[in-house]
CSV table of C-alpha atoms and ligand atoms in Angstrom, one decimal:
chain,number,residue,atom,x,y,z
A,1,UNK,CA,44.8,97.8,85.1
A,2,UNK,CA,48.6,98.5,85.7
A,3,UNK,CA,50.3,101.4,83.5
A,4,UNK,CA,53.2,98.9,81.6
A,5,UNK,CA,57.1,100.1,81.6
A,6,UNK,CA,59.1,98.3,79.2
A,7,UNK,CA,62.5,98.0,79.6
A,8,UNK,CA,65.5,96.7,77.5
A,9,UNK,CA,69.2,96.8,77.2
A,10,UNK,CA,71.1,97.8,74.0
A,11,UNK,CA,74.5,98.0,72.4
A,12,UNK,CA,78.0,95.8,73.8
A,13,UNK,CA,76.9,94.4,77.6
A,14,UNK,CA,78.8,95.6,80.7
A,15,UNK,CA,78.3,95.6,84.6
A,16,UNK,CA,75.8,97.1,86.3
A,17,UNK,CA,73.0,96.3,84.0
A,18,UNK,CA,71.4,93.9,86.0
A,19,UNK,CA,71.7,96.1,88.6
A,20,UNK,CA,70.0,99.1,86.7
A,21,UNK,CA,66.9,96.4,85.7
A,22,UNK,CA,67.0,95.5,89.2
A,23,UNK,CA,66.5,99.1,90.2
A,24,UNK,CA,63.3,99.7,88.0
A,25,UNK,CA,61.7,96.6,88.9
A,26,UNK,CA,62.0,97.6,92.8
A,27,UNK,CA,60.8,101.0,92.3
A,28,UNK,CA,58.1,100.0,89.8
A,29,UNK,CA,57.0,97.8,93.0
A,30,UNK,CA,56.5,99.9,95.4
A,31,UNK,CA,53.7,101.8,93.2
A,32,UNK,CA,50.3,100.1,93.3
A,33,UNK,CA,50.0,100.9,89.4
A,34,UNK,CA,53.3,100.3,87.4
A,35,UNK,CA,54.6,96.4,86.3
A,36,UNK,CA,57.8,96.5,83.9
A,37,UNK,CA,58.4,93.9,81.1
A,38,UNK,CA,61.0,93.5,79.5
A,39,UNK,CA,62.4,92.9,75.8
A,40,UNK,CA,64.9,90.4,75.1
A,41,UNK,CA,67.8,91.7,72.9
A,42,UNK,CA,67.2,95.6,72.9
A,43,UNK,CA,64.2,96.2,70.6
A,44,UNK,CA,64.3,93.1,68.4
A,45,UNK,CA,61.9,91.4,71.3
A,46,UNK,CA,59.4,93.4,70.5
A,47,UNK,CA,59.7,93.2,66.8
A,48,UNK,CA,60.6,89.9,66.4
A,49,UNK,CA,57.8,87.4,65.5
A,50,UNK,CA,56.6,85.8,67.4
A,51,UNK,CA,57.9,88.4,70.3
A,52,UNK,CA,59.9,88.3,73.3
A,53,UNK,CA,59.1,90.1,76.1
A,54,UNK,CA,59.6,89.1,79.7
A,55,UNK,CA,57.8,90.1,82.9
A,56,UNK,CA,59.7,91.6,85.3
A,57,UNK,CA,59.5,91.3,88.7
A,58,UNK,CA,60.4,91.1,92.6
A,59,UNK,CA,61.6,87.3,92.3
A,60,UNK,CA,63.1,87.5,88.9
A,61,UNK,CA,65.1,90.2,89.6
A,62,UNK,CA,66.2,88.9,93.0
A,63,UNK,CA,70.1,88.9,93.3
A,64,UNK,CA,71.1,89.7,89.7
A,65,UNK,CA,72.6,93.2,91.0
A,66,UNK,CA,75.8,91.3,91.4
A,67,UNK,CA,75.8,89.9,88.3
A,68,UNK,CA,77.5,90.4,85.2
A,69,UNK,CA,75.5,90.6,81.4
A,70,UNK,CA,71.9,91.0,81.1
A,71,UNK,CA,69.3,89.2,81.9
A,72,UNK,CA,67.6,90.7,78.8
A,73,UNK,CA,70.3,89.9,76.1
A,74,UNK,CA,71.6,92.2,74.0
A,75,UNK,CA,72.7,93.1,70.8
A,76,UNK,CA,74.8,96.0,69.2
A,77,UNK,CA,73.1,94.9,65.4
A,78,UNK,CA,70.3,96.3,63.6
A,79,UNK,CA,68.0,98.2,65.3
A,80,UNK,CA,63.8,99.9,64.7
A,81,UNK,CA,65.9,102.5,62.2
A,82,UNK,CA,67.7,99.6,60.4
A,83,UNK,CA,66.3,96.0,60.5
A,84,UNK,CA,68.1,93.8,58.5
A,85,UNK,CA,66.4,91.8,55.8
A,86,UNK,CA,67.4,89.9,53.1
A,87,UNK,CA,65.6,90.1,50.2
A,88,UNK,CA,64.9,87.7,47.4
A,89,UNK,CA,68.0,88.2,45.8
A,90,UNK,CA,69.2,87.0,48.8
A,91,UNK,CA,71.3,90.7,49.5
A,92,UNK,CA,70.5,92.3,53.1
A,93,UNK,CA,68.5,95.1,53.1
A,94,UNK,CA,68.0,97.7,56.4
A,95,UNK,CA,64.0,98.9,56.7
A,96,UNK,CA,63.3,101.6,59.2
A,97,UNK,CA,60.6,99.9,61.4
A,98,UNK,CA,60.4,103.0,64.1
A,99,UNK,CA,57.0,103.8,63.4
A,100,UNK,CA,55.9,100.1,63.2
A,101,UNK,CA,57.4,99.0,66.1
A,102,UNK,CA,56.1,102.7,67.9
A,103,UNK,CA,52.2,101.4,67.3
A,104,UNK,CA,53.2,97.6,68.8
A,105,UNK,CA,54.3,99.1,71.5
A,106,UNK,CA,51.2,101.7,72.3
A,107,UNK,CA,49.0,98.3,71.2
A,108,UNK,CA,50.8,96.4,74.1
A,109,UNK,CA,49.6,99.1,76.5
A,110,UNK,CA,53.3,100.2,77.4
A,111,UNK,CA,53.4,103.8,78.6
A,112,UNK,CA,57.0,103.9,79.5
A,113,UNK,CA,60.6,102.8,77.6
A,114,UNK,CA,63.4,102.8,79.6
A,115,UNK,CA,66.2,102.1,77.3
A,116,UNK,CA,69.9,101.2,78.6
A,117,UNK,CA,72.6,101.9,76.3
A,118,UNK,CA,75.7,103.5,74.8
A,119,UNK,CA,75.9,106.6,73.0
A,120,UNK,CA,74.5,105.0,69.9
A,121,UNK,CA,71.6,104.0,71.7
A,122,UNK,CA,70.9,107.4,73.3
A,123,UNK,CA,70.8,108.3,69.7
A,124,UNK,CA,68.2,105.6,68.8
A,125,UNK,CA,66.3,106.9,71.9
A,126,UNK,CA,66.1,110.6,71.1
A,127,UNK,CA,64.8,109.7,67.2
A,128,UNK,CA,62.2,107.5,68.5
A,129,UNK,CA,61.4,110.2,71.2
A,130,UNK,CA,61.1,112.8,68.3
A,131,UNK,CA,58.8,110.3,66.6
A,132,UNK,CA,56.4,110.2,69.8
A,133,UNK,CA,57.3,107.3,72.0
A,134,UNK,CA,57.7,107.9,76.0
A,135,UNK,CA,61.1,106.5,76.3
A,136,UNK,CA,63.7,107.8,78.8
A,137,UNK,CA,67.5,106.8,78.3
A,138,UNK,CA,70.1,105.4,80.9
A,139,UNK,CA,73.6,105.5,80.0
A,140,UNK,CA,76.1,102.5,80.3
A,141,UNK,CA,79.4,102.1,78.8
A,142,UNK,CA,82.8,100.2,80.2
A,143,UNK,CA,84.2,103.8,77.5
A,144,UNK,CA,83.0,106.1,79.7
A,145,UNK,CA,82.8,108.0,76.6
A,146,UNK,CA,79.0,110.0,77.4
A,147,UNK,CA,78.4,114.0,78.1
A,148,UNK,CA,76.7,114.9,80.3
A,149,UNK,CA,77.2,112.1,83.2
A,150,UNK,CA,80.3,112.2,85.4
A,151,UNK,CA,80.7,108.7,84.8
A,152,UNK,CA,78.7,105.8,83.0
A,153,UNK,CA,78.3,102.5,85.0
A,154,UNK,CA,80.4,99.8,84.2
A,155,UNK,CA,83.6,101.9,83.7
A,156,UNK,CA,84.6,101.8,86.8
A,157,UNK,CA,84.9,98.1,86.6
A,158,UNK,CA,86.9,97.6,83.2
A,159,UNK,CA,89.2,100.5,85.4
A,160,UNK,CA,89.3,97.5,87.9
A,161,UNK,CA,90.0,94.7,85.9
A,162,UNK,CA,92.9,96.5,83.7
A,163,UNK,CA,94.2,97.9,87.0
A,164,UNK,CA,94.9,93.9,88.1
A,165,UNK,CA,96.1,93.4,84.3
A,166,UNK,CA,98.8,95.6,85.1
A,167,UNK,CA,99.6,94.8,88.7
A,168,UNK,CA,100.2,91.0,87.3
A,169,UNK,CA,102.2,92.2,84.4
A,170,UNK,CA,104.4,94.3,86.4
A,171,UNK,CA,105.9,91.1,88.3
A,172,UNK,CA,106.2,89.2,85.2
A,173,UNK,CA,108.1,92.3,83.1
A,174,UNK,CA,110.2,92.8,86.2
A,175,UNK,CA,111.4,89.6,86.3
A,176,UNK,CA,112.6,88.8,83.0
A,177,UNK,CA,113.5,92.5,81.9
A,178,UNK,CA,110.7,93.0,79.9
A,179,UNK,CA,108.8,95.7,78.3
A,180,UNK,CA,105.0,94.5,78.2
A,181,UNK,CA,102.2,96.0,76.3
A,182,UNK,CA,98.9,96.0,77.6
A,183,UNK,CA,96.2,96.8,75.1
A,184,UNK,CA,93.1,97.9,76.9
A,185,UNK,CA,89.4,99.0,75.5
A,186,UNK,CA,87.8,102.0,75.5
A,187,UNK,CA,87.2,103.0,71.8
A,188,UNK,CA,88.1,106.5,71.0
A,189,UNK,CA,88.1,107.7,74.2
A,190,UNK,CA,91.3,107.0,76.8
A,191,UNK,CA,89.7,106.6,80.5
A,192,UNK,CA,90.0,103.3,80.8
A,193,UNK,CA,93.6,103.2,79.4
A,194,UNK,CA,94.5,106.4,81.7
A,195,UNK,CA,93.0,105.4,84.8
A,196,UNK,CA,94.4,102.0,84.8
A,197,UNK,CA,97.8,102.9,84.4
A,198,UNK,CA,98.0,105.7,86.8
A,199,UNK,CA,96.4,103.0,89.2
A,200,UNK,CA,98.9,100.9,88.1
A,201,UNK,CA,101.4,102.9,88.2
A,202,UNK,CA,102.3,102.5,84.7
A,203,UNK,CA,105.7,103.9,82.4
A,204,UNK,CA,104.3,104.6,79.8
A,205,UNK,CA,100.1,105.5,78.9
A,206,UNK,CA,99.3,105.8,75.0
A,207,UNK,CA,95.5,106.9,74.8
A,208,UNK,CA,93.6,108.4,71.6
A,209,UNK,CA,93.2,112.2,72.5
A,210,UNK,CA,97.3,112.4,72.8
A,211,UNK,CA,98.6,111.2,69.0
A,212,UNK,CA,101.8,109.7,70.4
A,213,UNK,CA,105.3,109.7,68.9
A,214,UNK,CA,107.7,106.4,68.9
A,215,UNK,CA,111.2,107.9,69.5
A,216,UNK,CA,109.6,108.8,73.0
A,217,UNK,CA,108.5,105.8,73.6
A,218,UNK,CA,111.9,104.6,73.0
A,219,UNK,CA,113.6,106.8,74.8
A,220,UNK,CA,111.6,106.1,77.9
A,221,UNK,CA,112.7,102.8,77.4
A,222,UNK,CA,116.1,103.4,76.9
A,223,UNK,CA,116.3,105.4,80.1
A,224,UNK,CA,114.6,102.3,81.9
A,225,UNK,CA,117.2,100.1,80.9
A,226,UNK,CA,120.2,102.1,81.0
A,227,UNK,CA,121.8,100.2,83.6
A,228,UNK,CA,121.1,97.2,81.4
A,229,UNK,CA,118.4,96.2,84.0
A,230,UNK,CA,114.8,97.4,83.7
A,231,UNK,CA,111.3,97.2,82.6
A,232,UNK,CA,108.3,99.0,81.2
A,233,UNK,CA,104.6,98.8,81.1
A,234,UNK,CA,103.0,100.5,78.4
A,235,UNK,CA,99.2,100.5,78.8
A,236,UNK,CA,98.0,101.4,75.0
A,237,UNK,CA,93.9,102.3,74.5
A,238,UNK,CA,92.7,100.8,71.5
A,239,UNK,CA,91.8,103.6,69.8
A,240,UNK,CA,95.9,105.5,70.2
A,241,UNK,CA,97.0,107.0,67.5
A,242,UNK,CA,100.8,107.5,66.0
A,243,UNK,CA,101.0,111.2,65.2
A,244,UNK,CA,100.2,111.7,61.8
A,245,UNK,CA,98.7,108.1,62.0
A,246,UNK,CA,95.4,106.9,62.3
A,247,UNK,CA,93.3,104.3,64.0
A,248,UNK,CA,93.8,100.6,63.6
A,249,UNK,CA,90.4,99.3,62.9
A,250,UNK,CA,88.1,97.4,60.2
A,251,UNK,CA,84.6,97.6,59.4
A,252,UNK,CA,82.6,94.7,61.0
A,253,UNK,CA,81.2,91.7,59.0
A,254,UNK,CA,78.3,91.1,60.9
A,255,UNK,CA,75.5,91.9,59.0
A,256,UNK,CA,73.7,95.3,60.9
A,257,UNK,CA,76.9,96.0,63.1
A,258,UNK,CA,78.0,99.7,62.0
A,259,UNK,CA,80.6,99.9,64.6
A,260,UNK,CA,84.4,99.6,64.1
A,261,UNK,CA,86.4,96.8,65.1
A,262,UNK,CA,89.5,98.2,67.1
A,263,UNK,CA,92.3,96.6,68.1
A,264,UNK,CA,95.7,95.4,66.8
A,265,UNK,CA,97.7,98.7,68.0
A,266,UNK,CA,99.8,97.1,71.1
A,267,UNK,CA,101.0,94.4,68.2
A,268,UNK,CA,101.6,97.4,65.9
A,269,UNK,CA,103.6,99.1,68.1
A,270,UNK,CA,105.8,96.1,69.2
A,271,UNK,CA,107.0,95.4,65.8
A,272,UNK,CA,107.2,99.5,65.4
A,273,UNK,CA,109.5,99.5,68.6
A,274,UNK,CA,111.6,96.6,67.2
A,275,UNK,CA,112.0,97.8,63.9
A,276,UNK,CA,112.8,101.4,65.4
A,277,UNK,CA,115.6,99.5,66.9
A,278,UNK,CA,114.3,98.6,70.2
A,279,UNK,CA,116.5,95.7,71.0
A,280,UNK,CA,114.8,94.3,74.5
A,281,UNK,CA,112.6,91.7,74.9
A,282,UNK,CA,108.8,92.7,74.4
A,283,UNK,CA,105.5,91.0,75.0
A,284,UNK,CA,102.1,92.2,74.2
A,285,UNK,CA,98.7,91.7,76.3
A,286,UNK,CA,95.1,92.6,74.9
A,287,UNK,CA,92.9,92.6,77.5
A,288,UNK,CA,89.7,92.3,75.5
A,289,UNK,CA,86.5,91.5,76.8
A,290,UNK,CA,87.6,90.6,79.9
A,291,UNK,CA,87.0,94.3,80.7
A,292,UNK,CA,83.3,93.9,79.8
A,293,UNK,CA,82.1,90.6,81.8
A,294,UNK,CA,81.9,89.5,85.3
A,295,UNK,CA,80.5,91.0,88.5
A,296,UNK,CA,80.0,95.3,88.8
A,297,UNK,CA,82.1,97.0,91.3
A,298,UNK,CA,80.2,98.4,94.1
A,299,UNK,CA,80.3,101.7,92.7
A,300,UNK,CA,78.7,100.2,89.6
A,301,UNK,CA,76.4,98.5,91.4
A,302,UNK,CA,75.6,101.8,93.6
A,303,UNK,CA,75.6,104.0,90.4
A,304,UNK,CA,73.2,101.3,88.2
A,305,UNK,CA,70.5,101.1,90.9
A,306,UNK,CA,70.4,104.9,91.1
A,307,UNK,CA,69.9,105.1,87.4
A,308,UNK,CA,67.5,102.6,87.5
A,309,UNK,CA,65.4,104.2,90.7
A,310,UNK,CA,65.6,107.2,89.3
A,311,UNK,CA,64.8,106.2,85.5
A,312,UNK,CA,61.3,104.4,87.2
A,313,UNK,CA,61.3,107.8,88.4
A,314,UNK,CA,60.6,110.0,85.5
A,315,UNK,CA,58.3,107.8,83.8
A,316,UNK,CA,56.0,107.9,86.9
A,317,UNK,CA,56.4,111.3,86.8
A,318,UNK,CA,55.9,111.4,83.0
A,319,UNK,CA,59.1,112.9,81.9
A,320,UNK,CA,59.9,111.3,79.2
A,321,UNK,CA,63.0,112.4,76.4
A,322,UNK,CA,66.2,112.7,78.9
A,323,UNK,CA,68.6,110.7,80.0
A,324,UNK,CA,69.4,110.0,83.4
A,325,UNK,CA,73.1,111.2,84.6
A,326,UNK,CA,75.2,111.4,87.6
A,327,UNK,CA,76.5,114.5,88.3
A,328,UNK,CA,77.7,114.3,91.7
A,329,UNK,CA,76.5,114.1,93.8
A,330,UNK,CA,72.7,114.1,92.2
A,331,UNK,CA,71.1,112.2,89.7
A,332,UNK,CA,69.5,114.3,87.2
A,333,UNK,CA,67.3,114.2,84.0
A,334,UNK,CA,69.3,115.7,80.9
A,335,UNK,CA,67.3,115.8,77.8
A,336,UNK,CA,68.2,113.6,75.3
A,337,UNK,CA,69.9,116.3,72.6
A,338,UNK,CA,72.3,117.6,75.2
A,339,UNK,CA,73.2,114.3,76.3
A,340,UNK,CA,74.0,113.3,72.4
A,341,UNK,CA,75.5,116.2,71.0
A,342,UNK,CA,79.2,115.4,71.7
A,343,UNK,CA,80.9,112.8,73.2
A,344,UNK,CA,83.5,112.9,76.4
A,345,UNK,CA,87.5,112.5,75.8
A,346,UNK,CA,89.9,112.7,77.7
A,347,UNK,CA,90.9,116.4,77.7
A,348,UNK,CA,94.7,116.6,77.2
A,349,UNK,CA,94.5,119.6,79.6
A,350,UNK,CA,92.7,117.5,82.5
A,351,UNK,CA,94.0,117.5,85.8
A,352,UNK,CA,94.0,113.7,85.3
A,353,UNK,CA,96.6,113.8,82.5
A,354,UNK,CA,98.5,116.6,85.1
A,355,UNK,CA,98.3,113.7,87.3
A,356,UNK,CA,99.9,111.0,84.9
A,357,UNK,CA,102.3,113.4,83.7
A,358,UNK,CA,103.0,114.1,87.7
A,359,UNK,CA,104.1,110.9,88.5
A,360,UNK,CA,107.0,110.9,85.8
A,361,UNK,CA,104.3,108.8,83.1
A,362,UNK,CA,105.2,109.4,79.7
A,363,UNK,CA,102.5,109.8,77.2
A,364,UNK,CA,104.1,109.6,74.2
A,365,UNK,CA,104.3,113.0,73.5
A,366,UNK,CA,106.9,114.5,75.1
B,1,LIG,O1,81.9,100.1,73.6
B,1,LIG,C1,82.3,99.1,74.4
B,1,LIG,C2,83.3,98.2,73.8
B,1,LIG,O2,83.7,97.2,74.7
B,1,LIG,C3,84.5,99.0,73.3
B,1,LIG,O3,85.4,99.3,74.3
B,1,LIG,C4,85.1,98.0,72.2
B,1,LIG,O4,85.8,98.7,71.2
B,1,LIG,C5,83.8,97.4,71.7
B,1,LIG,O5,82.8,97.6,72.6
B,1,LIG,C6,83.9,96.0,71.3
B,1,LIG,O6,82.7,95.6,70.7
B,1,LIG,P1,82.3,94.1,70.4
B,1,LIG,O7,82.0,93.5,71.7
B,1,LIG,O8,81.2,94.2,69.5
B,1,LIG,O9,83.5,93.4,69.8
């Protein structure tokens, strides 16, 4: 009998995870002793009754490198730690099913998890890990926001897509004397706000890790337009911050989704410019998930079928509780607590922000 690898993608979708499945399913093939299966949406497949898993293989996985989502589904609510359930009073409860759903899966016969998420899922990962399963993590995130990995697949992509955002918005502001604001994603971390306008060759470039102030947003303006001509793209991360401000976000009402909702900030600080006395015209763009869909990059697509070779990798080898990273130019295991412990900003010192700073880009700061 074959030795089973299930696989499953977690958290908010992005590119390269077809890719990534893709990768596993190839490698798994060219052993004599390993078939992959496959849970639809992140663990709930296996815990759902009756469940949903998938087989994976050569002809289903045909061709779906190049495409966007995942086959699998996904879902960034609930979870084995917190299933939501509604009791009789008809109020939802969360029940840790880990060890539960740890026994279905030995009773299925799988001997290897390869799970594909987020930071948050990495986290999931290393508990169950802890709790005994043979699970090995691959990171994905359009946030770029993991240690330990130079970059996360599907980052490079939502660079690509806000990078056209603000090529198309520059011909637009330019021709009616416009300041636009483009509000791209990226939670609390700034590389996909940072890396899109210095491709873009934005004016301005608010991102979390640099609290920015307004009177130097104006002023750039002001300096734009002092020959009464001009305009300005400000590419604003979600997450920015005012200095002395906080985040603009709201706690989600879907039942098991403990993320944030972000957004709102390039509308924020439109009517902040205005009020502060900004008296040209001003349009705001959020980009949204635009950034997350469609087809990977090559470099995604390069990047999530080395993750995925190399995550069939480990669990033939049996080395199970790491993460698989890209640290140019190899592709190594990192175990699981490393890759967890903190997450990767922007660092205000980075030669990246030199870079921006370089070009004459204001950041808000200064
Ligand atoms: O983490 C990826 C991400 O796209 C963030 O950039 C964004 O804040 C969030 O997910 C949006 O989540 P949702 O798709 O649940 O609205």
């Amino acid at each position: 009998m074959k030795k089973k690898a299930l696989i499953l993608t977690g958290g908010g979708d992005c590119p390269g995870l077809n890719a990534v499945i893709r990768g596993v399913v190839k490698r798994a093939e060219l052993t004599d002793d390993w078939e992959v299966v496959g849970s639809i949406q992140s663990f709930d497949g296996v815990l759902h009754e009756p469940q949903e898993i998938v087989e994976l293989n050569g002809s289903n996985v045909a061709g779906i490198h190049y495409q966007g989502g995942t086959i699998l589904g996904t879902t960034t609510k609930g979870g084995p730690f917190a299933w939501p359930t509604k009791g009789k009073d008809g109020a939802w409860d969360f029940v840790d099913r880990s060890d539960e759903m740890i026994q279905t899966l030995k009773d299925m016969g799988v001997e290897a998890v390869i799970s594909i998420g987020g930071d948050g899922s990495q986290r999931i990962s290393n508990r169950l890990y802890d709790q005994g399963l043979n699970i090995i993590g691959v990171p994905k995130t359009i946030d770029n926001d993991l240690l330990s990995t130079d970059y996360t697949f599907g980052f490079q992509t939502a660079v690509q897509v806000a990078t056209e955002a603000v090529d198309r918005l520059v011909t637009t502001a330019a021709s009616h004397n416009r300041v636009i604001i483009l509000e791209v994603m990226g939670r609390d971390a700034g590389w996909i706000a940072l890396s899109s306008a210095i491709a873009g060759g934005a004016e301005v470039c608010l991102i979390p890790e640099i609290p920015y102030k307004l009177d130097v947003i104006l002023e750039k303006i002001n300096t734009r337009f002092k020959k009464g001509r001009g305009h300005v793209i400000i590419v604003v991360a979600e997450g920015a911050v005012e200095q002395g401000g906080g985040a603009l976000s709201e706690v989600s009402d879907e039942i098991g989704n403990e993320n944030l909702k972000l957004g709102g900030v390039a509308h924020k600080l439109l009517h902040d410019l205005k009020t502060a006395g900004c008296d040209v015209d001003m349009r705001e763009t959020v980009l949204g998930h635009l950034q997350r869909g469609g087809t990977p990059t090559a470099f995604d697509r390069i990047l999530a079928t080395q993750f995925g070779v190399s995550a069939m990798e480990l669990a033939i080898e049996g080395n199970f509780g790491k993460m698989v990273a890209y640290q140019h130019p190899n592709i190594v295991p990192v175990p699981f607590l490393e890759a967890v412990k903190d997450q990767n900003f922007v660092s205000p010192d980075s030669a990246l922000v030199a870079t921006a700073r370089g070009t004459g880009m204001s950041l808000g700061d200064k």
